[in-house]
Short mmCIF file of C-alpha atoms in Angstrom, two decimals:
data_model
loop_
_atom_site.label_atom_id
_atom_site.label_comp_id
_atom_site.label_asym_id
_atom_site.label_seq_id
_atom_site.Cartn_x
_atom_site.Cartn_y
_atom_site.Cartn_z
CA MET T 1 -16.17 42.47 23.57
CA GLY T 2 -19.44 41.92 22.34
CA ASN T 3 -20.98 38.52 21.80
CA LEU T 4 -21.32 37.81 17.45
CA LEU T 5 -22.76 34.24 18.48
CA LYS T 6 -25.27 36.53 18.80
CA VAL T 7 -26.01 37.05 15.31
CA LEU T 8 -28.11 34.61 12.94
CA THR T 9 -29.23 34.95 9.14
CA CYS T 10 -33.06 34.85 7.70
CA THR T 11 -35.70 35.54 10.20
CA ASP T 12 -37.84 32.69 8.65
CA LEU T 13 -36.24 29.50 8.24
CA GLU T 14 -38.37 29.02 5.04
CA GLN T 15 -36.41 31.60 3.08
CA GLY T 16 -33.09 30.67 3.76
CA PRO T 17 -31.37 27.23 1.90
CA ASN T 18 -32.86 24.00 3.76
CA PHE T 19 -30.56 21.07 3.53
CA PHE T 20 -27.59 19.55 6.12
CA LEU T 21 -24.28 19.62 5.83
CA ASP T 22 -22.57 17.11 7.20
CA PHE T 23 -19.35 18.81 9.09
CA GLU T 24 -18.98 15.41 11.17
CA ASN T 25 -18.89 12.78 8.53
CA ALA T 26 -18.59 14.41 4.95
CA GLN T 27 -16.07 12.30 1.65
CA PRO T 28 -14.66 14.12 -0.79
CA THR T 29 -16.26 12.83 -4.14
CA GLU T 30 -13.74 12.32 -7.60
CA SER T 31 -14.26 15.55 -8.07
CA GLU T 32 -13.26 17.20 -4.94
CA LYS T 33 -10.54 14.72 -4.45
CA GLU T 34 -7.93 17.18 -5.87
CA ILE T 35 -8.15 20.91 -3.57
CA TYR T 36 -9.27 17.89 -0.67
CA ASN T 37 -6.19 16.86 -0.31
CA GLN T 38 -3.97 20.01 -1.17
CA VAL T 39 -6.22 21.82 1.89
CA ASN T 40 -5.88 18.30 4.44
CA VAL T 41 -2.36 18.54 4.32
CA VAL T 42 -3.45 22.26 6.65
CA LEU T 43 -5.72 21.03 8.31
CA LYS T 44 -3.59 18.20 9.87
CA ASP T 45 -1.19 20.62 10.94
CA ALA T 46 -4.30 22.59 12.90
CA GLU T 47 -4.69 20.36 15.95
CA GLY T 48 -0.91 20.40 16.24
CA ILE T 49 -0.76 24.50 16.86
CA LEU T 50 -3.58 24.56 18.53
CA GLU T 51 -1.77 22.79 21.24
CA ASP T 52 1.45 24.55 20.80
CA LEU T 53 -0.14 27.99 21.71
CA GLN T 54 -2.49 26.15 24.58
CA SER T 55 0.67 25.36 26.37
CA TYR T 56 2.85 28.62 25.49
CA ARG T 57 3.68 30.26 28.47
CA GLY T 58 6.16 32.88 27.48
CA ALA T 59 9.64 34.11 29.11
CA GLY T 60 7.56 36.36 30.83
CA HIS T 61 9.97 35.99 34.32
CA GLU T 62 13.62 35.82 32.76
CA ILE T 63 12.77 38.66 30.71
CA ARG T 64 11.34 41.21 33.56
CA GLU T 65 14.97 39.50 35.84
CA ALA T 66 17.06 41.11 32.96
CA ILE T 67 15.32 43.86 32.30
CA GLN T 68 15.66 44.59 36.51
CA HIS T 69 19.31 43.65 36.22
CA PRO T 70 20.64 44.84 33.02
CA ALA T 71 24.36 44.51 34.16
CA ASP T 72 23.83 41.15 34.80
CA GLU T 73 25.64 39.12 31.99
CA LYS T 74 23.75 35.78 33.30
CA LEU T 75 20.89 37.41 33.72
CA GLN T 76 20.40 38.72 29.61
CA GLU T 77 21.68 35.71 28.22
CA LYS T 78 18.74 33.37 29.94
CA ALA T 79 16.49 36.21 29.67
CA TRP T 80 17.92 35.38 25.69
CA GLY T 81 17.60 31.72 25.52
CA ALA T 82 14.29 31.35 26.89
CA VAL T 83 12.96 33.66 24.57
CA VAL T 84 14.10 32.35 21.03
CA PRO T 85 13.19 28.93 20.99
CA LEU T 86 9.54 30.93 21.47
CA VAL T 87 10.24 32.92 18.53
CA GLY T 88 10.81 30.00 16.99
CA LYS T 89 7.51 28.46 18.20
CA LEU T 90 5.98 32.11 16.77
CA LYS T 91 6.68 31.65 13.51
CA LYS T 92 5.80 28.29 13.34
CA PHE T 93 2.25 29.61 14.26
CA TYR T 94 2.84 32.57 11.56
CA GLU T 95 3.97 30.88 8.45
CA PHE T 96 0.56 28.36 9.43
CA SER T 97 -1.44 31.48 8.62
CA GLN T 98 -0.14 31.92 5.34
CA ARG T 99 -0.72 27.52 4.59
CA LEU T 100 -4.26 28.34 5.79
CA GLU T 101 -4.80 31.92 3.68
CA ALA T 102 -3.27 29.72 0.76
CA ALA T 103 -5.91 26.86 1.59
CA LEU T 104 -9.15 29.09 2.47
CA ARG T 105 -8.04 30.23 -1.30
CA GLY T 106 -8.70 27.37 -3.18
CA LEU T 107 -11.31 26.46 -1.71
CA LEU T 108 -12.80 29.62 -2.32
CA GLY T 109 -12.84 28.95 -5.73
CA ALA T 110 -13.98 25.77 -6.03
CA LEU T 111 -17.08 26.60 -3.93
CA THR T 112 -17.38 29.93 -5.77
CA SER T 113 -16.80 28.60 -9.13
CA THR T 114 -19.85 28.29 -12.48
CA PRO T 115 -22.25 27.21 -13.38
CA PHE T 116 -23.30 26.33 -9.80
CA SER T 117 -24.55 28.66 -7.59
CA PRO T 118 -23.05 28.33 -4.05
CA THR T 119 -26.13 26.49 -2.80
CA GLN T 120 -25.91 23.57 -4.86
CA HIS T 121 -21.27 24.06 -4.35
CA LEU T 122 -21.87 23.31 -0.77
CA GLU T 123 -24.63 21.04 -0.98
CA ARG T 124 -22.77 18.34 -3.46
CA GLU T 125 -19.24 19.62 -2.19
CA GLN T 126 -19.74 18.66 0.98
CA ALA T 127 -16.38 17.83 1.76
CA LEU T 128 -14.98 21.23 1.32
CA ALA T 129 -17.57 22.81 3.00
CA LYS T 130 -16.43 20.93 5.59
CA GLN T 131 -12.43 22.49 5.16
CA PHE T 132 -14.04 25.75 4.70
CA ALA T 133 -15.60 25.49 8.28
CA GLU T 134 -12.42 23.86 9.81
CA ILE T 135 -10.45 26.80 8.43
CA LEU T 136 -13.11 28.67 10.30
CA HIS T 137 -13.50 27.13 13.54
CA PHE T 138 -9.47 26.69 13.91
CA THR T 139 -9.73 30.54 13.26
CA LEU T 140 -11.97 31.73 16.05
CA ARG T 141 -9.84 28.98 18.05
CA PHE T 142 -6.45 30.46 17.49
CA ASP T 143 -7.52 33.84 17.59
CA GLU T 144 -9.30 33.37 20.97
CA LEU T 145 -6.07 31.53 22.85
CA LYS T 146 -3.81 34.40 21.41
CA MET T 147 -5.77 37.59 23.01
CA THR T 148 -5.42 36.09 26.49
CA ASN T 149 -2.59 35.55 26.74
CA PRO T 150 -0.55 38.49 26.24
CA ALA T 151 2.73 37.00 26.71
CA ILE T 152 3.24 36.22 22.65
CA GLN T 153 3.56 40.63 22.34
CA ASN T 154 6.10 40.80 25.39
CA ASP T 155 7.72 38.06 24.14
CA PHE T 156 8.40 39.52 20.56
CA SER T 157 9.08 42.49 21.25
CA TYR T 158 11.70 41.41 23.95
CA TYR T 159 13.04 39.85 21.43
CA ARG T 160 13.33 42.48 18.71
CA ARG T 161 14.54 44.76 21.03
CA THR T 162 17.17 42.50 22.38
CA LEU T 163 18.34 41.43 18.23
CA SER T 164 18.54 44.96 17.18
CA ARG T 165 20.64 46.36 21.03
CA MET T 166 22.69 43.00 19.85
CA ARG T 167 23.08 44.42 15.70
CA ILE T 168 24.25 47.97 17.32
CA ASN T 169 27.16 46.13 19.42
CA ASN T 170 28.24 43.36 16.88
CA VAL T 171 27.11 41.01 18.98
CA PRO T 172 26.22 37.01 16.88
CA ALA T 173 22.28 36.75 17.89
CA GLU T 174 21.70 33.17 17.61
CA GLY T 175 18.05 32.76 16.30
CA GLU T 176 18.18 36.12 13.67
CA ASN T 177 18.91 33.72 11.14
CA GLU T 178 16.10 32.26 11.67
CA VAL T 179 14.17 35.26 12.14
CA ASN T 180 15.48 38.03 9.40
CA ASN T 181 14.40 41.80 9.83
CA GLU T 182 10.97 41.44 7.01
CA LEU T 183 10.02 38.84 8.31
CA ALA T 184 10.06 40.44 12.21
CA ASN T 185 8.05 43.12 10.42
CA ARG T 186 5.70 40.13 8.85
CA MET T 187 5.21 38.99 12.04
CA SER T 188 4.82 41.91 14.72
CA LEU T 189 2.22 43.16 11.87
CA PHE T 190 0.29 40.17 12.09
CA TYR T 191 0.38 40.08 16.03
CA ALA T 192 -0.39 43.10 16.56
CA GLU T 193 -3.83 41.74 15.63
CA ALA T 194 -6.08 41.27 18.01
CA THR T 195 -7.29 38.60 15.70
CA PRO T 196 -4.83 37.79 13.06
CA MET T 197 -5.68 34.55 12.29
CA LEU T 198 -8.89 36.29 11.37
CA LYS T 199 -7.40 39.09 10.11
CA THR T 200 -5.85 36.98 7.67
CA LEU T 201 -8.29 34.87 6.55
CA SER T 202 -10.28 38.60 5.46
CA ASP T 203 -7.75 40.02 3.81
CA ALA T 204 -7.74 36.21 1.32
CA THR T 205 -11.03 37.23 0.70
CA THR T 206 -11.05 40.39 0.19
CA LYS T 207 -8.25 39.45 -2.64
CA PHE T 208 -10.00 36.85 -3.80
CA VAL T 209 -12.43 39.12 -4.65
CA SER T 210 -10.24 41.87 -5.88
CA GLU T 211 -8.71 39.49 -8.81
CA ASN T 212 -11.26 37.21 -10.23
CA LYS T 213 -12.89 40.12 -11.34
CA ASN T 214 -14.66 37.91 -14.30
CA LEU T 215 -16.39 36.34 -11.17
CA PRO T 216 -19.37 37.96 -9.14
CA ILE T 217 -18.98 39.40 -5.87
CA GLU T 218 -22.45 37.70 -4.99
CA ASN T 219 -20.50 33.87 -6.12
CA THR T 220 -18.35 35.05 -2.78
CA THR T 221 -20.73 36.69 -0.68
CA ASP T 222 -23.73 34.20 -1.19
CA CYS T 223 -21.30 31.25 -0.29
CA LEU T 224 -20.95 33.44 2.87
CA SER T 225 -24.54 33.91 4.19
CA THR T 226 -25.87 30.38 2.48
CA MET T 227 -23.07 28.50 4.75
CA ALA T 228 -24.05 30.95 7.89
CA SER T 229 -27.73 30.25 6.92
CA VAL T 230 -27.54 26.70 6.33
CA CYS T 231 -25.71 26.62 9.86
CA ARG T 232 -28.24 28.51 11.65
CA VAL T 233 -31.31 26.20 9.97
CA MET T 234 -29.10 23.29 11.37
CA LEU T 235 -28.74 24.18 14.82
CA GLU T 236 -32.99 25.46 14.77
CA THR T 237 -34.14 22.09 13.84
CA PRO T 238 -34.84 20.09 15.97
CA GLU T 239 -35.27 16.88 12.76
CA TYR T 240 -31.05 18.21 11.71
CA ARG T 241 -29.46 19.13 15.26
CA SER T 242 -30.95 15.34 15.72
CA ARG T 243 -28.66 14.43 13.80
CA PHE T 244 -25.33 16.05 15.35
CA THR T 245 -23.98 13.27 17.73
CA ASN T 246 -21.63 15.13 19.82
CA GLU T 247 -22.44 18.01 20.96
CA GLU T 248 -18.80 19.59 20.05
CA THR T 249 -20.77 19.72 16.94
CA VAL T 250 -23.16 22.96 18.32
CA SER T 251 -19.80 25.01 18.64
CA PHE T 252 -18.29 24.10 15.69
CA CYS T 253 -21.29 25.34 13.49
CA LEU T 254 -21.17 28.59 16.08
CA ARG T 255 -17.96 29.75 15.32
CA VAL T 256 -18.32 28.53 12.08
CA MET T 257 -21.27 31.56 11.72
CA VAL T 258 -19.05 34.49 13.38
CA GLY T 259 -16.16 33.75 10.79
CA VAL T 260 -18.65 33.74 7.28
CA ILE T 261 -20.77 36.78 9.01
CA ILE T 262 -17.27 38.27 9.79
CA LEU T 263 -15.88 37.29 5.78
CA TYR T 264 -19.38 38.86 4.44
CA ASP T 265 -19.01 41.85 6.18
CA HIS T 266 -15.44 42.64 4.74
CA VAL T 267 -16.08 41.56 1.34
CA HIS T 268 -19.97 42.82 0.46
CA PRO T 269 -19.64 46.13 -0.12
CA VAL T 270 -22.54 47.26 2.50
CA GLY T 271 -21.27 44.48 4.26
CA ALA T 272 -23.26 42.31 7.38
CA PHE T 273 -24.79 44.98 9.54
CA ALA T 274 -26.99 46.72 6.56
CA LYS T 275 -30.65 45.90 5.68
CA THR T 276 -30.17 45.58 2.28
CA SER T 277 -27.40 42.74 2.37
CA LYS T 278 -28.54 39.21 2.53
CA ILE T 279 -27.66 38.93 6.29
CA ASP T 280 -30.54 39.80 7.93
CA VAL T 281 -28.77 40.47 11.49
CA ARG T 282 -30.68 39.06 15.07
CA PRO T 283 -30.15 38.08 18.29
CA THR T 284 -31.14 34.59 18.02
CA SER T 285 -33.12 32.84 20.04
CA ASN T 286 -31.72 30.36 23.30
CA SER T 287 -31.77 27.08 21.51
CA VAL T 288 -28.39 28.72 19.58
CA GLU T 289 -27.09 31.14 22.37
CA GLY T 290 -23.93 30.94 22.07
CA ARG T 291 -20.74 31.64 24.64
CA LEU T 292 -17.75 32.70 22.94
CA ASN T 293 -16.76 36.15 22.67
CA ALA T 294 -16.32 36.92 18.92
CA PRO T 295 -14.27 40.90 18.78
CA ARG T 296 -15.90 43.34 17.55
CA TYR T 297 -13.19 45.08 15.72
CA THR T 298 -12.55 42.47 13.53
CA THR T 299 -15.74 43.70 11.71
CA LYS T 300 -15.56 46.20 8.75
CA HIS T 301 -18.86 47.65 8.58
CA LEU T 302 -20.36 48.06 12.51
CA ASN T 303 -19.65 51.49 12.74
CA ASP T 304 -20.91 52.22 9.14
CA GLU T 305 -24.57 55.18 9.76
CA THR T 306 -25.85 51.98 7.82
CA THR T 307 -25.87 50.03 10.81
CA SER T 308 -29.52 50.76 13.35
CA LYS T 309 -28.19 51.70 16.85
CA GLN T 310 -29.99 48.14 18.20
CA ILE T 311 -27.16 46.43 16.77
CA LYS T 312 -24.73 48.14 17.26
CA SER T 313 -25.84 48.48 21.67
CA MET T 314 -26.05 44.13 20.75
CA LEU T 315 -22.88 43.68 19.68
CA GLN T 316 -20.92 45.97 21.52
#
């Protein structure tokens, strides 16, 4: 597991966009309000999703008892009764990922549209840039929690096995209507990913580029690299960093940088780690050293031949 917070854009501050993004207080202008309000409906549920995931304890004990005593019907019923509501939570998390994907695509459409450049968009439409950052911040927090909770996949696997057995025996399955077979297959693929939310957003960004062929791909990649660069500038420029009213904004910026670098790596033809990409991957200075582990396997081009051994070593 590497520390992708060691990667930054632009080796010199003068090379990148140099302006302050108000991640704490940006308010939408009249022209931003339509997209902003649509995305806000999704974001207002994000904290509750994280709280539910953080408190997710799983049904490991009940499942073990049921497996160890297969003939004990009471234990089977107890395990099933414990798992069904948990699967309801997992369904809610998965459905939220779909809502988040739609919100991201709406923001990408707004922040990459002509005639403005990505830098102009980010500077003019700070409330939308803030929402984009909030989506990435949520995504990395969700995936960090998911990666440390093996109960999620264990519970869902037990649910699917038990449901299959109940169908064979023609036993009515409470909860089956909530998660039908098609949805269960999609959820299974989602939770099989180490970083499911980031994978969802990476796929969404790639799909956005492929579906908008009239839009130059540079509009999207420049938006991502500019966001990463601006975050770095804010963290490394004392004048900007002093404008943060709380220390949480530092970790917020760090997570956003990791997120946009990974999205960039998925949509740019050569990725984030080649010398020709607009993201120049370098070790960060101590002033922005992060402690958040971002999974190296979420990237697409890290193991390409064009990636230097130094960068591979640093991130792995």
